[in-house]
PDB file of C-alpha atoms in Angstrom:
ATOM      1  CA  UNK A  10       0.000   0.000   0.000  1.00 32.00           C
ATOM      2  CA  UNK A  11       0.970   3.571  -0.510  1.00 29.00           C
ATOM      3  CA  UNK A  12       1.636   5.115   2.864  1.00 31.00           C
ATOM      4  CA  UNK A  13       1.551   8.917   2.732  1.00 32.00           C
ATOM      5  CA  UNK A  14       2.584  10.877   5.821  1.00 33.00           C
ATOM      6  CA  UNK A  15       2.719   7.732   7.930  1.00 34.00           C
ATOM      7  CA  UNK A  16       5.127   6.777  10.658  1.00 40.00           C
ATOM      8  CA  UNK A  17       6.879   4.442   8.219  1.00 39.00           C
ATOM      9  CA  UNK A  18       6.424   5.593   4.653  1.00 38.00           C
ATOM     10  CA  UNK A  19       8.540   2.944   2.919  1.00 39.00           C
ATOM     11  CA  UNK A  20       6.404  -0.094   1.997  1.00 40.00           C
ATOM     12  CA  UNK A  21       9.399  -2.379   2.616  1.00 42.00           C
ATOM     13  CA  UNK A  22      10.505  -0.647   5.813  1.00 40.00           C
ATOM     14  CA  UNK A  23      11.886  -2.574   8.746  1.00 43.00           C
ATOM     15  CA  UNK A  24      13.015  -1.446  12.167  1.00 42.00           C
ATOM     16  CA  UNK A  25      16.440  -0.909  10.596  1.00 41.00           C
ATOM     17  CA  UNK A  26      14.854   2.067   8.778  1.00 40.00           C
ATOM     18  CA  UNK A  27      13.768   3.779  12.001  1.00 37.00           C
ATOM     19  CA  UNK A  28      16.774   6.095  12.136  1.00 35.00           C
ATOM     20  CA  UNK A  29      15.593   7.629   8.842  1.00 34.00           C
ATOM     21  CA  UNK A  30      12.235   8.675  10.308  1.00 36.00           C
ATOM     22  CA  UNK A  31      11.571  12.326  11.077  1.00 32.00           C
ATOM     23  CA  UNK A  32      11.913  13.279  14.733  1.00 37.00           C
ATOM     24  CA  UNK A  33       8.532  15.044  14.974  1.00 43.00           C
ATOM     25  CA  UNK A  34       6.331  12.026  14.132  1.00 47.00           C
ATOM     26  CA  UNK A  35       8.388   8.946  14.764  1.00 65.00           C
ATOM     27  CA  UNK A  36       9.996   6.508  17.094  1.00 72.00           C
ATOM     28  CA  UNK A  37      13.727   6.800  17.580  1.00 79.00           C
ATOM     29  CA  UNK A  38      16.041   3.792  17.479  1.00 80.00           C
ATOM     30  CA  UNK A  39      16.352   3.878  21.279  1.00 84.00           C
ATOM     31  CA  UNK A  40      12.546   3.738  21.604  1.00 87.00           C
ATOM     32  CA  UNK A  41      12.333   0.757  19.269  1.00 88.00           C
ATOM     33  CA  UNK A  42      15.100  -0.951  21.273  1.00 89.00           C
ATOM     34  CA  UNK A  43      13.103  -0.251  24.440  1.00 90.00           C
ATOM     35  CA  UNK A  44      10.011  -1.859  22.866  1.00 92.00           C
ATOM     36  CA  UNK A  45      11.916  -4.941  21.743  1.00 93.00           C
ATOM     37  CA  UNK A  46      13.671  -5.332  25.106  1.00 92.00           C
ATOM     38  CA  UNK A  47      10.338  -4.982  26.924  1.00 92.00           C
ATOM     39  CA  UNK A  48       8.756  -7.648  24.719  1.00 95.00           C
ATOM     40  CA  UNK A  49      11.711  -9.948  25.360  1.00 94.00           C
ATOM     41  CA  UNK A  50      11.696  -9.397  29.131  1.00 90.00           C
ATOM     42  CA  UNK A  51      10.904 -12.139  31.613  1.00 87.00           C
ATOM     43  CA  UNK A  52       7.212 -11.244  31.677  1.00 88.00           C
ATOM     44  CA  UNK A  53       4.336 -11.074  29.225  1.00 87.00           C
ATOM     45  CA  UNK A  54       4.055  -7.561  27.745  1.00 93.00           C
ATOM     46  CA  UNK A  55       1.555  -6.096  25.329  1.00 96.00           C
ATOM     47  CA  UNK A  56       2.479  -3.795  22.452  1.00 96.00           C
ATOM     48  CA  UNK A  57      -0.572  -2.039  21.027  1.00 96.00           C
ATOM     49  CA  UNK A  58      -0.115  -0.520  17.571  1.00 95.00           C
ATOM     50  CA  UNK A  59      -3.132   1.502  16.491  1.00 94.00           C
ATOM     51  CA  UNK A  60      -3.990   3.848  13.675  1.00 93.00           C
ATOM     52  CA  UNK A  61      -6.096   4.260  10.555  1.00 92.00           C
ATOM     53  CA  UNK A  62      -6.016   1.897   7.604  1.00 91.00           C
ATOM     54  CA  UNK A  63      -2.812   1.960   5.591  1.00 89.00           C
ATOM     55  CA  UNK A  64      -0.504   3.881   7.954  1.00 91.00           C
ATOM     56  CA  UNK A  65       1.891   0.971   8.427  1.00 90.00           C
ATOM     57  CA  UNK A  66       0.706  -0.848  11.566  1.00 93.00           C
ATOM     58  CA  UNK A  67       1.318  -4.277  10.065  1.00 94.00           C
ATOM     59  CA  UNK A  68       4.679  -3.190   8.636  1.00 92.00           C
ATOM     60  CA  UNK A  69       5.763  -1.813  11.983  1.00 93.00           C
ATOM     61  CA  UNK A  70       4.613  -4.885  13.924  1.00 94.00           C
ATOM     62  CA  UNK A  71       6.233  -7.175  11.364  1.00 93.00           C
ATOM     63  CA  UNK A  72       9.444  -5.188  11.695  1.00 93.00           C
ATOM     64  CA  UNK A  73       9.395  -5.763  15.439  1.00 95.00           C
ATOM     65  CA  UNK A  74       8.876  -9.488  14.773  1.00 95.00           C
ATOM     66  CA  UNK A  75      11.810  -9.354  12.342  1.00 95.00           C
ATOM     67  CA  UNK A  76      14.061  -7.818  14.993  1.00 94.00           C
ATOM     68  CA  UNK A  77      12.966 -10.397  17.580  1.00 96.00           C
ATOM     69  CA  UNK A  78      13.862 -13.163  15.120  1.00 95.00           C
ATOM     70  CA  UNK A  79      17.218 -11.491  14.360  1.00 94.00           C
ATOM     71  CA  UNK A  80      17.977 -11.582  18.077  1.00 95.00           C
ATOM     72  CA  UNK A  81      17.440 -15.335  18.037  1.00 96.00           C
ATOM     73  CA  UNK A  82      14.015 -15.550  19.679  1.00 96.00           C
ATOM     74  CA  UNK A  83      10.999 -17.338  18.178  1.00 96.00           C
ATOM     75  CA  UNK A  84       8.111 -15.130  17.033  1.00 96.00           C
ATOM     76  CA  UNK A  85       4.812 -15.774  15.262  1.00 96.00           C
ATOM     77  CA  UNK A  86       2.559 -13.558  13.121  1.00 97.00           C
ATOM     78  CA  UNK A  87      -1.166 -14.370  12.922  1.00 96.00           C
ATOM     79  CA  UNK A  88      -4.124 -12.553  11.422  1.00 95.00           C
ATOM     80  CA  UNK A  89      -6.484 -12.154  14.405  1.00 95.00           C
ATOM     81  CA  UNK A  90      -9.837 -12.987  12.820  1.00 92.00           C
ATOM     82  CA  UNK A  91      -8.485 -16.069  11.032  1.00 92.00           C
ATOM     83  CA  UNK A  92      -6.814 -17.338  14.179  1.00 94.00           C
ATOM     84  CA  UNK A  93      -9.975 -16.756  16.223  1.00 92.00           C
ATOM     85  CA  UNK A  94     -11.998 -18.569  13.571  1.00 91.00           C
ATOM     86  CA  UNK A  95      -9.580 -21.493  13.816  1.00 92.00           C
ATOM     87  CA  UNK A  96      -9.522 -21.535  17.635  1.00 93.00           C
ATOM     88  CA  UNK A  97     -13.301 -21.225  17.987  1.00 91.00           C
ATOM     89  CA  UNK A  98     -13.812 -24.092  15.557  1.00 90.00           C
ATOM     90  CA  UNK A  99     -11.547 -26.253  17.761  1.00 92.00           C
ATOM     91  CA  UNK A 100     -12.962 -24.990  21.065  1.00 90.00           C
ATOM     92  CA  UNK A 101     -15.057 -28.043  21.923  1.00 85.00           C
ATOM     93  CA  UNK A 102     -12.301 -30.430  20.835  1.00 84.00           C
ATOM     94  CA  UNK A 103     -10.338 -29.997  24.043  1.00 78.00           C
ATOM     95  CA  UNK A 104      -7.137 -31.815  23.066  1.00 83.00           C
ATOM     96  CA  UNK A 105      -6.761 -30.171  19.646  1.00 92.00           C
ATOM     97  CA  UNK A 106      -7.751 -26.776  21.051  1.00 92.00           C
ATOM     98  CA  UNK A 107      -5.214 -26.994  23.883  1.00 92.00           C
ATOM     99  CA  UNK A 108      -2.499 -28.085  21.446  1.00 94.00           C
ATOM    100  CA  UNK A 109      -3.269 -25.093  19.225  1.00 94.00           C
ATOM    101  CA  UNK A 110      -3.173 -22.655  22.150  1.00 94.00           C
ATOM    102  CA  UNK A 111       0.159 -24.044  23.288  1.00 94.00           C
ATOM    103  CA  UNK A 112       1.588 -23.853  19.764  1.00 95.00           C
ATOM    104  CA  UNK A 113       0.778 -20.133  19.672  1.00 96.00           C
ATOM    105  CA  UNK A 114       2.538 -19.336  22.941  1.00 95.00           C
ATOM    106  CA  UNK A 115       5.691 -21.413  22.412  1.00 94.00           C
ATOM    107  CA  UNK A 116       7.244 -18.298  20.911  1.00 96.00           C
ATOM    108  CA  UNK A 117       8.565 -15.249  22.755  1.00 96.00           C
ATOM    109  CA  UNK A 118       6.438 -12.760  20.776  1.00 97.00           C
ATOM    110  CA  UNK A 119       3.066 -13.334  19.112  1.00 97.00           C
ATOM    111  CA  UNK A 120       1.589 -10.724  16.764  1.00 97.00           C
ATOM    112  CA  UNK A 121      -2.184 -10.644  16.261  1.00 97.00           C
ATOM    113  CA  UNK A 122      -2.850  -8.359  13.314  1.00 96.00           C
ATOM    114  CA  UNK A 123      -6.148  -6.509  12.756  1.00 95.00           C
ATOM    115  CA  UNK A 124      -7.299  -7.073  16.339  1.00 94.00           C
ATOM    116  CA  UNK A 125     -11.088  -6.730  16.777  1.00 89.00           C
ATOM    117  CA  UNK A 126     -11.590  -5.931  13.098  1.00 82.00           C
ATOM    118  CA  UNK A 127     -13.977  -8.850  12.535  1.00 73.00           C
ATOM    119  CA  UNK A 128     -14.781 -10.151  16.010  1.00 63.00           C
ATOM    120  CA  UNK A 129     -17.954 -12.153  16.361  1.00 69.00           C
ATOM    121  CA  UNK A 130     -17.271 -15.883  16.590  1.00 70.00           C
ATOM    122  CA  UNK A 131     -19.050 -18.019  19.180  1.00 78.00           C
ATOM    123  CA  UNK A 132     -16.608 -18.713  22.024  1.00 87.00           C
ATOM    124  CA  UNK A 133     -14.280 -15.957  20.781  1.00 89.00           C
ATOM    125  CA  UNK A 134     -14.052 -14.272  24.173  1.00 91.00           C
ATOM    126  CA  UNK A 135     -13.298 -17.629  25.800  1.00 90.00           C
ATOM    127  CA  UNK A 136     -10.541 -18.288  23.265  1.00 93.00           C
ATOM    128  CA  UNK A 137      -9.071 -14.800  23.517  1.00 94.00           C
ATOM    129  CA  UNK A 138      -8.988 -14.860  27.328  1.00 94.00           C
ATOM    130  CA  UNK A 139      -7.442 -18.332  27.355  1.00 95.00           C
ATOM    131  CA  UNK A 140      -4.882 -17.300  24.737  1.00 96.00           C
ATOM    132  CA  UNK A 141      -3.901 -14.274  26.839  1.00 96.00           C
ATOM    133  CA  UNK A 142      -3.762 -16.392  30.010  1.00 96.00           C
ATOM    134  CA  UNK A 143      -1.566 -18.995  28.270  1.00 96.00           C
ATOM    135  CA  UNK A 144       0.689 -16.241  26.936  1.00 96.00           C
ATOM    136  CA  UNK A 145       1.032 -14.759  30.417  1.00 95.00           C
ATOM    137  CA  UNK A 146       1.809 -18.163  31.931  1.00 94.00           C
ATOM    138  CA  UNK A 147       4.453 -18.821  29.250  1.00 94.00           C
ATOM    139  CA  UNK A 148       5.835 -15.248  29.350  1.00 95.00           C
ATOM    140  CA  UNK A 149       4.939 -14.722  25.698  1.00 96.00           C
ATOM    141  CA  UNK A 150       4.516 -11.063  24.758  1.00 96.00           C
ATOM    142  CA  UNK A 151       1.732 -10.061  22.377  1.00 97.00           C
ATOM    143  CA  UNK A 152       1.637  -7.385  19.672  1.00 97.00           C
ATOM    144  CA  UNK A 153      -1.909  -6.251  18.882  1.00 97.00           C
ATOM    145  CA  UNK A 154      -2.374  -4.080  15.803  1.00 97.00           C
ATOM    146  CA  UNK A 155      -5.774  -2.524  15.282  1.00 96.00           C
ATOM    147  CA  UNK A 156      -7.687   0.119  13.366  1.00 94.00           C
ATOM    148  CA  UNK A 157     -10.009   0.334  16.356  1.00 93.00           C
ATOM    149  CA  UNK A 158      -8.816   2.948  18.853  1.00 93.00           C
ATOM    150  CA  UNK A 159      -7.749   1.155  22.074  1.00 94.00           C
ATOM    151  CA  UNK A 160     -10.153   3.314  24.119  1.00 94.00           C
ATOM    152  CA  UNK A 161     -13.000   1.714  22.115  1.00 93.00           C
ATOM    153  CA  UNK A 162     -11.933  -1.941  22.495  1.00 93.00           C
ATOM    154  CA  UNK A 163     -14.226  -2.650  25.431  1.00 92.00           C
ATOM    155  CA  UNK A 164     -17.215  -1.092  23.684  1.00 91.00           C
ATOM    156  CA  UNK A 165     -16.469  -2.901  20.417  1.00 88.00           C
ATOM    157  CA  UNK A 166     -16.024  -6.291  22.078  1.00 88.00           C
ATOM    158  CA  UNK A 167     -19.253  -5.768  24.046  1.00 87.00           C
ATOM    159  CA  UNK A 168     -21.136  -4.768  20.885  1.00 83.00           C
ATOM    160  CA  UNK A 169     -20.017  -7.874  19.036  1.00 75.00           C
ATOM    161  CA  UNK A 170     -20.414 -10.368  21.882  1.00 79.00           C
ATOM    162  CA  UNK A 171     -23.768 -10.572  23.638  1.00 76.00           C
ATOM    163  CA  UNK A 172     -23.316 -13.804  25.624  1.00 77.00           C
ATOM    164  CA  UNK A 173     -24.538 -13.610  29.248  1.00 79.00           C
ATOM    165  CA  UNK A 174     -21.010 -13.673  30.728  1.00 82.00           C
ATOM    166  CA  UNK A 175     -19.477 -11.475  27.995  1.00 87.00           C
ATOM    167  CA  UNK A 176     -19.018  -8.366  30.129  1.00 90.00           C
ATOM    168  CA  UNK A 177     -17.073 -10.265  32.798  1.00 92.00           C
ATOM    169  CA  UNK A 178     -14.830 -11.844  30.177  1.00 92.00           C
ATOM    170  CA  UNK A 179     -14.287  -8.510  28.422  1.00 93.00           C
ATOM    171  CA  UNK A 180     -13.372  -6.913  31.771  1.00 95.00           C
ATOM    172  CA  UNK A 181     -10.796  -9.664  32.361  1.00 95.00           C
ATOM    173  CA  UNK A 182      -9.362  -9.364  28.836  1.00 95.00           C
ATOM    174  CA  UNK A 183      -9.119  -5.569  28.927  1.00 96.00           C
ATOM    175  CA  UNK A 184      -7.610  -5.627  32.447  1.00 96.00           C
ATOM    176  CA  UNK A 185      -4.864  -7.993  31.287  1.00 96.00           C
ATOM    177  CA  UNK A 186      -4.068  -6.095  28.090  1.00 96.00           C
ATOM    178  CA  UNK A 187      -4.038  -2.670  29.724  1.00 95.00           C
ATOM    179  CA  UNK A 188      -2.154  -3.605  32.912  1.00 92.00           C
ATOM    180  CA  UNK A 189       1.108  -2.135  31.543  1.00 89.00           C
ATOM    181  CA  UNK A 190       1.012  -1.923  27.737  1.00 93.00           C
ATOM    182  CA  UNK A 191       3.306  -0.123  25.360  1.00 93.00           C
ATOM    183  CA  UNK A 192       1.107   1.891  22.998  1.00 93.00           C
ATOM    184  CA  UNK A 193       2.198   3.187  19.595  1.00 92.00           C
ATOM    185  CA  UNK A 194      -0.387   5.426  17.914  1.00 91.00           C
ATOM    186  CA  UNK A 195       0.326   5.837  14.230  1.00 91.00           C
ATOM    187  CA  UNK A 196      -0.897   8.796  12.204  1.00 86.00           C
ATOM    188  CA  UNK A 197      -1.175   9.481   8.538  1.00 80.00           C
ATOM    189  CA  UNK A 198      -3.243   8.785   5.492  1.00 75.00           C
ATOM    190  CA  UNK A 199      -3.703   5.560   3.616  1.00 64.00           C
TER     191      UNK A 199
END
């Protein structure tokens, strides 16, 4: 995609390109190093990358994944709605479901791209909460990229999930994600 006035304007940009970014609307190399070190720490951390369509959220998150891999740590990229579709379809098959959850958190960093963009699967909240809990137990950090503004995540999850216990699950999910996240808000046009 063409990324005009975005944080990362080069379609093939990686974290190695950060030093070329302008100082008024960008992350510096030291800030990117801080993010990577936080994700690789001995605890589960959340990196939230938000912004409008086409500003480079996926490129930025993928660049972080690239740097994690270059440092010798395992990392996985998944498209959120496809992974939730897969997990919810396995949900009642306890052995296969558990194996899938564990396969996602074997890495040090897991990226879930387009978070909450198409959320509405049965058992999705169950799967998301269990995925986060497994990640926390295994000290796997999670990158969440989303077009939805983080302040609206609770409202959006509640709108899309009307199960009787949904509000309690959403509270638990939001509490875990927002306990101590690193938030990168990207600006620009598509």
